[in-house]
């Protein structure tokens, strides 16, 4: 494995096991049928985004709670070259069983239907983030989860670090605002440099297209902040300050076979581009290109 000495990108959030059944058509409730394929892969939004970053060549680390006995997930991080050695490890118990997502992929259109069980895996706390040596990182991406107060403390720690260091040592921050069921995350939008808003969340707030959503969420961001909004098979949009909305077309593969983690791949690839110095327009185009490529294949190993 290549040894990086550059500052890392850190992805903070969930790692889970994805159990995937591929079906020839979406199953009817209360029927008994064969699936066309079955496999498992490492999942979780921040975990998937770190995979995209690693495959693209970034020096990347994941931080999230792992559960003892699930070394196959740790091994998979290692196989991708993702550092995961600062993750807290919870003991397995009758309650804490490790997060699992059962997923049905429909072969006809690549759709993914996800049922996730977090199984009481403890969310990351500030005490786990406290010992991270911030000078080792150039970008920290937070998956928006229910530990909102703890995420806020982590972001504040990065902000304090940023005010105390030289400009070239500053850490860029981003937050994924994905789940309509976690509206409380909205109060963190003006605390980071980049906000990734999902189509699901935007639609739940009444936005009908990516441009409207980017304009609308900009009002909740900090001056100089950027909103990025991926919009399924309509590409993505971004908005910074008073500039016009920038858009990217979708990059459609010949056949859409697997859209699982398209959004996480988009986020990882866009962060890769931004943290490598690309402007926002170039970065969302790159994000769409990589995510589109991913949709044309099973899993993500061929995106690089
Ligand atoms: P999520 O996986 O979070 O639901 P989206 O569906 O919004 O995320 O997709 C994220 C990105 O993945 C889009 O901006 C687009 O670039 C790409 N993408 C998603 N669906 C397709 C598709 N059917 N064809 C090509 N690219 C797609």
Short mmCIF file of C-alpha atoms and ligand atoms in Angstrom, two decimals:
data_model
loop_
_atom_site.label_atom_id
_atom_site.label_comp_id
_atom_site.label_asym_id
_atom_site.label_seq_id
_atom_site.Cartn_x
_atom_site.Cartn_y
_atom_site.Cartn_z
CA UNK A 1 0.00 0.00 0.00
CA UNK A 2 1.23 3.48 -0.91
CA UNK A 3 2.44 5.46 2.13
CA UNK A 4 1.07 8.99 2.26
CA UNK A 5 2.76 11.75 4.18
CA UNK A 6 0.23 14.42 3.16
CA UNK A 7 -2.40 15.74 5.56
CA UNK A 8 -5.44 13.48 5.69
CA UNK A 9 -9.12 13.80 4.93
CA UNK A 10 -11.13 12.57 7.91
CA UNK A 11 -14.68 11.22 7.50
CA UNK A 12 -16.66 11.09 10.76
CA UNK A 13 -19.83 8.98 10.97
CA UNK A 14 -21.23 5.48 10.67
CA UNK A 15 -19.75 2.20 9.52
CA UNK A 16 -22.16 -0.69 9.06
CA UNK A 17 -22.39 -4.02 7.27
CA UNK A 18 -24.54 -3.88 4.13
CA UNK A 19 -26.26 -7.18 3.32
CA UNK A 20 -27.26 -6.94 -0.31
CA UNK A 21 -29.76 -8.97 -2.30
CA UNK A 22 -29.94 -8.25 -6.02
CA UNK A 23 -33.37 -9.03 -7.50
CA UNK A 24 -34.57 -9.31 -11.09
CA UNK A 25 -37.49 -7.12 -10.12
CA UNK A 26 -38.56 -5.46 -6.90
CA UNK A 27 -40.25 -8.09 -4.66
CA UNK A 28 -43.91 -8.06 -3.77
CA UNK A 29 -44.72 -8.08 -0.07
CA UNK A 30 -45.37 -11.51 1.45
CA UNK A 31 -43.99 -13.49 -1.50
CA UNK A 32 -41.19 -16.04 -1.55
CA UNK A 33 -38.66 -15.69 -4.33
CA UNK A 34 -35.03 -16.21 -5.28
CA UNK A 35 -32.60 -13.33 -5.43
CA UNK A 36 -30.25 -13.10 -8.41
CA UNK A 37 -27.18 -12.32 -6.34
CA UNK A 38 -26.13 -11.82 -2.71
CA UNK A 39 -23.08 -10.21 -1.18
CA UNK A 40 -22.06 -7.99 1.72
CA UNK A 41 -20.02 -4.84 1.69
CA UNK A 42 -18.85 -2.21 4.14
CA UNK A 43 -21.45 0.55 4.29
CA UNK A 44 -22.47 3.65 6.23
CA UNK A 45 -22.35 7.09 4.69
CA UNK A 46 -19.04 8.34 6.07
CA UNK A 47 -17.51 4.90 5.54
CA UNK A 48 -18.62 4.89 1.88
CA UNK A 49 -17.37 8.42 1.28
CA UNK A 50 -14.00 7.43 2.72
CA UNK A 51 -13.92 4.49 0.27
CA UNK A 52 -14.45 6.83 -2.69
CA UNK A 53 -11.72 9.16 -1.39
CA UNK A 54 -9.29 6.26 -0.92
CA UNK A 55 -10.00 4.76 -4.34
CA UNK A 56 -9.31 8.17 -5.89
CA UNK A 57 -5.94 8.32 -4.13
CA UNK A 58 -6.59 10.49 -1.05
CA UNK A 59 -4.89 9.93 2.28
CA UNK A 60 -8.05 9.22 4.23
CA UNK A 61 -9.16 8.21 7.70
CA UNK A 62 -12.51 7.09 9.07
CA UNK A 63 -13.69 7.86 12.61
CA UNK A 64 -16.80 6.17 13.97
CA UNK A 65 -17.80 3.54 16.51
CA UNK A 66 -16.87 -0.03 15.60
CA UNK A 67 -18.13 -3.17 17.35
CA UNK A 68 -15.84 -5.96 18.54
CA UNK A 69 -16.22 -9.19 16.62
CA UNK A 70 -16.75 -7.36 13.33
CA UNK A 71 -13.14 -7.39 12.26
CA UNK A 72 -14.23 -8.01 8.66
CA UNK A 73 -15.16 -4.32 8.57
CA UNK A 74 -11.79 -3.23 9.97
CA UNK A 75 -10.08 -5.54 7.49
CA UNK A 76 -12.03 -3.95 4.69
CA UNK A 77 -10.93 -0.46 5.73
CA UNK A 78 -7.36 -1.75 5.62
CA UNK A 79 -7.90 -3.33 2.19
CA UNK A 80 -8.93 0.08 0.86
CA UNK A 81 -5.97 1.77 2.57
CA UNK A 82 -8.27 3.74 4.91
CA UNK A 83 -6.90 4.50 8.37
CA UNK A 84 -9.39 3.47 11.05
CA UNK A 85 -7.14 2.95 14.06
CA UNK A 86 -8.55 5.80 16.17
CA UNK A 87 -12.11 4.44 16.17
CA UNK A 88 -13.64 3.58 19.57
CA UNK A 89 -14.62 -0.10 19.75
CA UNK A 90 -17.80 -1.13 21.59
CA UNK A 91 -18.23 -4.54 23.12
CA UNK A 92 -20.91 -6.70 21.56
CA UNK A 93 -23.85 -7.43 23.88
CA UNK A 94 -27.45 -8.64 23.50
CA UNK A 95 -28.32 -5.00 22.77
CA UNK A 96 -25.27 -3.79 20.86
CA UNK A 97 -24.97 -6.05 17.83
CA UNK A 98 -23.36 -3.79 15.27
CA UNK A 99 -25.19 -1.81 12.62
CA UNK A 100 -26.60 -3.73 9.66
CA UNK A 101 -28.42 -2.52 6.56
CA UNK A 102 -30.44 -5.00 4.54
CA UNK A 103 -30.63 -3.75 0.98
CA UNK A 104 -32.59 -4.81 -2.10
CA UNK A 105 -31.14 -3.75 -5.43
CA UNK A 106 -33.50 -3.98 -8.39
CA UNK A 107 -31.56 -5.12 -11.44
CA UNK A 108 -34.03 -3.50 -13.81
CA UNK A 109 -33.16 0.06 -12.83
CA UNK A 110 -30.40 -0.14 -10.21
CA UNK A 111 -32.67 1.22 -7.45
CA UNK A 112 -31.68 0.47 -3.89
CA UNK A 113 -34.12 0.00 -1.01
CA UNK A 114 -32.46 0.23 2.38
CA UNK A 115 -33.59 -1.02 5.80
CA UNK A 116 -30.99 -0.04 8.37
CA UNK A 117 -30.79 -1.28 11.97
CA UNK A 118 -28.31 0.64 14.09
CA UNK A 119 -28.67 -1.94 16.90
CA UNK A 120 -27.76 0.54 19.66
CA UNK A 121 -24.24 1.14 18.41
CA UNK A 122 -23.21 4.20 20.46
CA UNK A 123 -22.81 7.38 18.46
CA UNK A 124 -19.43 9.07 18.46
CA UNK A 125 -18.82 11.54 21.27
CA UNK A 126 -16.59 14.55 21.63
CA UNK A 127 -14.33 12.54 23.96
CA UNK A 128 -13.44 10.29 20.98
CA UNK A 129 -12.67 13.29 18.79
CA UNK A 130 -10.74 15.12 21.50
CA UNK A 131 -7.55 13.12 21.02
CA UNK A 132 -7.36 13.50 17.25
CA UNK A 133 -4.25 15.49 16.33
CA UNK A 134 -5.80 18.17 14.17
CA UNK A 135 -2.58 19.21 12.46
CA UNK A 136 -2.68 15.87 10.59
CA UNK A 137 -5.85 16.80 8.68
CA UNK A 138 -6.69 19.14 5.83
CA UNK A 139 -10.40 18.35 5.64
CA UNK A 140 -12.92 16.94 8.12
CA UNK A 141 -16.27 15.72 6.84
CA UNK A 142 -19.10 15.07 9.29
CA UNK A 143 -21.99 12.74 8.47
CA UNK A 144 -25.04 14.37 10.06
CA UNK A 145 -26.36 11.87 12.60
CA UNK A 146 -28.43 12.10 15.76
CA UNK A 147 -25.45 13.04 17.95
CA UNK A 148 -26.00 16.65 16.91
CA UNK A 149 -24.71 18.25 20.13
CA UNK A 150 -21.55 16.14 19.97
CA UNK A 151 -20.96 16.97 16.29
CA UNK A 152 -21.34 20.63 17.18
CA UNK A 153 -18.64 20.31 19.84
CA UNK A 154 -16.33 18.59 17.32
CA UNK A 155 -16.89 21.34 14.75
CA UNK A 156 -16.22 23.96 17.42
CA UNK A 157 -12.95 22.28 18.26
CA UNK A 158 -11.92 22.51 14.60
CA UNK A 159 -13.01 26.16 14.45
CA UNK A 160 -10.88 26.98 17.48
CA UNK A 161 -7.92 25.19 15.93
CA UNK A 162 -8.43 27.11 12.69
CA UNK A 163 -8.32 30.47 14.44
CA UNK A 164 -5.06 29.53 16.16
CA UNK A 165 -3.05 28.21 13.20
CA UNK A 166 -1.50 29.62 10.01
CA UNK A 167 -3.88 29.99 7.07
CA UNK A 168 -2.16 27.23 5.09
CA UNK A 169 -2.69 24.81 7.97
CA UNK A 170 -6.43 25.45 8.26
CA UNK A 171 -8.83 22.53 8.05
CA UNK A 172 -11.80 22.73 5.69
CA UNK A 173 -15.03 21.34 7.13
CA UNK A 174 -18.11 19.80 5.54
CA UNK A 175 -21.39 18.41 6.84
CA UNK A 176 -23.79 16.00 5.22
CA UNK A 177 -27.41 17.05 5.83
CA UNK A 178 -29.20 14.02 4.42
CA UNK A 179 -31.97 12.72 6.62
CA UNK A 180 -35.35 14.48 6.83
CA UNK A 181 -35.86 12.78 10.21
CA UNK A 182 -33.02 14.84 11.71
CA UNK A 183 -34.18 18.44 11.23
CA UNK A 184 -32.11 19.56 14.25
CA UNK A 185 -28.97 19.33 12.12
CA UNK A 186 -30.12 22.49 10.38
CA UNK A 187 -28.60 24.56 13.17
CA UNK A 188 -25.11 23.34 12.23
CA UNK A 189 -25.26 24.52 8.61
CA UNK A 190 -23.65 27.89 9.34
CA UNK A 191 -20.78 26.29 11.24
CA UNK A 192 -19.02 24.52 8.35
CA UNK A 193 -17.47 25.53 5.02
CA UNK A 194 -19.42 23.11 2.80
CA UNK A 195 -22.88 21.62 3.29
CA UNK A 196 -24.00 18.56 1.31
CA UNK A 197 -27.80 18.55 1.17
CA UNK A 198 -29.53 15.45 -0.19
CA UNK A 199 -32.38 15.47 -2.69
CA UNK A 200 -34.56 13.60 -0.16
CA UNK A 201 -34.06 16.29 2.46
CA UNK A 202 -34.58 19.10 -0.05
CA UNK A 203 -37.78 17.52 -1.41
CA UNK A 204 -39.07 17.07 2.16
CA UNK A 205 -38.66 20.85 2.56
CA UNK A 206 -40.69 21.53 -0.58
CA UNK A 207 -37.88 22.20 -3.10
CA UNK A 208 -38.68 20.94 -6.57
CA UNK A 209 -35.27 21.08 -8.22
CA UNK A 210 -31.58 21.28 -7.39
CA UNK A 211 -31.20 24.97 -8.28
CA UNK A 212 -34.04 26.04 -5.98
CA UNK A 213 -32.65 23.83 -3.21
CA UNK A 214 -29.12 25.26 -3.50
CA UNK A 215 -30.49 28.84 -3.40
CA UNK A 216 -32.81 28.05 -0.49
CA UNK A 217 -30.29 26.29 1.77
CA UNK A 218 -27.71 29.03 1.11
CA UNK A 219 -29.69 31.26 3.47
CA UNK A 220 -28.83 28.91 6.35
CA UNK A 221 -25.10 28.83 5.55
CA UNK A 222 -22.31 31.04 6.79
CA UNK A 223 -21.03 33.93 4.67
CA UNK A 224 -18.51 32.36 2.31
CA UNK A 225 -20.02 28.91 2.85
CA UNK A 226 -21.08 26.64 0.01
CA UNK A 227 -24.15 24.45 -0.46
CA UNK A 228 -23.87 21.37 -2.66
CA UNK A 229 -26.97 19.46 -3.64
CA UNK A 230 -26.89 16.15 -5.54
CA UNK A 231 -30.11 15.39 -7.37
CA UNK A 232 -30.14 11.74 -8.46
CA UNK A 233 -30.29 11.38 -12.23
CA UNK A 234 -30.43 15.16 -12.65
CA UNK A 235 -26.82 15.74 -11.57
CA UNK A 236 -25.97 18.31 -8.91
CA UNK A 237 -25.98 22.03 -8.08
CA UNK A 238 -23.87 24.25 -5.86
CA UNK A 239 -24.08 27.80 -4.60
CA UNK A 240 -21.52 30.01 -2.88
CA UNK A 241 -22.46 33.41 -1.47
CA UNK A 242 -24.04 35.75 -4.00
CA UNK A 243 -22.66 33.87 -7.05
CA UNK A 244 -25.10 32.25 -9.46
CA UNK A 245 -26.04 28.62 -8.92
CA UNK A 246 -23.53 26.31 -10.63
CA UNK A 247 -24.84 23.02 -12.00
CA UNK A 248 -23.45 19.77 -13.30
CA UNK A 249 -25.12 17.42 -15.70
CA UNK A 250 -25.51 13.81 -14.71
CA UNK A 251 -22.96 11.39 -16.21
CA UNK A 252 -25.07 8.42 -17.22
CA UNK A 253 -23.46 5.01 -17.51
CA UNK A 254 -24.61 2.73 -20.36
CA UNK A 255 -26.73 0.79 -17.91
CA UNK A 256 -27.59 1.82 -14.35
CA UNK A 257 -26.99 -1.34 -12.32
CA UNK A 258 -26.40 -0.23 -8.71
CA UNK A 259 -27.16 3.19 -7.22
CA UNK A 260 -26.33 2.10 -3.65
CA UNK A 261 -24.05 4.76 -2.10
CA UNK A 262 -24.19 7.00 -5.19
CA UNK A 263 -24.65 10.01 -2.89
CA UNK A 264 -21.80 8.99 -0.57
CA UNK A 265 -19.57 8.44 -3.60
CA UNK A 266 -20.55 11.85 -4.96
CA UNK A 267 -19.69 13.46 -1.60
CA UNK A 268 -16.33 11.66 -1.37
CA UNK A 269 -15.35 12.49 -4.95
CA UNK A 270 -16.42 16.12 -4.60
CA UNK A 271 -14.40 16.48 -1.38
CA UNK A 272 -11.46 14.83 -3.13
CA UNK A 273 -11.66 17.42 -5.93
CA UNK A 274 -12.15 20.41 -3.62
CA UNK A 275 -9.37 19.33 -1.28
CA UNK A 276 -7.09 18.92 -4.31
CA UNK A 277 -7.71 22.56 -5.29
CA UNK A 278 -10.49 22.33 -7.90
CA UNK A 279 -13.15 25.06 -7.94
CA UNK A 280 -16.72 24.23 -6.90
CA UNK A 281 -18.02 23.85 -10.48
CA UNK A 282 -15.20 21.50 -11.43
CA UNK A 283 -15.61 19.59 -8.18
CA UNK A 284 -19.34 18.84 -8.59
CA UNK A 285 -18.75 17.81 -12.21
CA UNK A 286 -16.03 15.45 -11.00
CA UNK A 287 -18.39 14.23 -8.25
CA UNK A 288 -21.11 13.49 -10.82
CA UNK A 289 -18.64 11.76 -13.12
CA UNK A 290 -17.38 9.44 -10.39
CA UNK A 291 -20.88 8.80 -8.95
CA UNK A 292 -22.26 8.14 -12.45
CA UNK A 293 -19.44 5.68 -13.12
CA UNK A 294 -20.26 3.97 -9.82
CA UNK A 295 -23.93 3.61 -10.82
CA UNK A 296 -22.84 1.63 -13.87
CA UNK A 297 -21.07 -1.03 -11.80
CA UNK A 298 -21.66 -3.29 -8.83
CA UNK A 299 -19.96 -1.78 -5.76
CA UNK A 300 -17.28 0.87 -6.13
CA UNK A 301 -13.93 -0.79 -6.80
CA UNK A 302 -13.85 0.25 -10.47
CA UNK A 303 -14.35 4.00 -9.98
CA UNK A 304 -10.69 4.98 -9.99
P1 LIG B 1 -28.32 9.24 -2.80
O1 LIG B 1 -27.53 8.00 -3.12
O2 LIG B 1 -27.88 9.88 -1.52
O3 LIG B 1 -29.80 9.08 -2.91
P2 LIG B 1 -28.45 10.75 -5.29
O4 LIG B 1 -29.47 9.77 -5.80
O5 LIG B 1 -28.87 12.18 -5.22
O6 LIG B 1 -27.84 10.33 -3.89
O7 LIG B 1 -27.20 10.63 -6.28
C1 LIG B 1 -25.96 11.26 -6.02
C2 LIG B 1 -25.23 11.47 -7.33
O8 LIG B 1 -25.06 10.19 -7.97
C3 LIG B 1 -25.99 12.32 -8.34
O9 LIG B 1 -25.63 13.69 -8.20
C4 LIG B 1 -25.48 11.75 -9.66
O10 LIG B 1 -24.28 12.37 -10.01
C5 LIG B 1 -25.22 10.29 -9.35
N1 LIG B 1 -26.37 9.47 -9.76
C6 LIG B 1 -27.43 9.07 -9.01
N2 LIG B 1 -28.30 8.35 -9.74
C7 LIG B 1 -27.78 8.27 -10.98
C8 LIG B 1 -28.18 7.67 -12.21
N3 LIG B 1 -29.33 6.98 -12.30
N4 LIG B 1 -27.37 7.79 -13.29
C9 LIG B 1 -26.19 8.46 -13.20
N5 LIG B 1 -25.75 9.06 -12.08
C10 LIG B 1 -26.54 8.99 -10.99
#
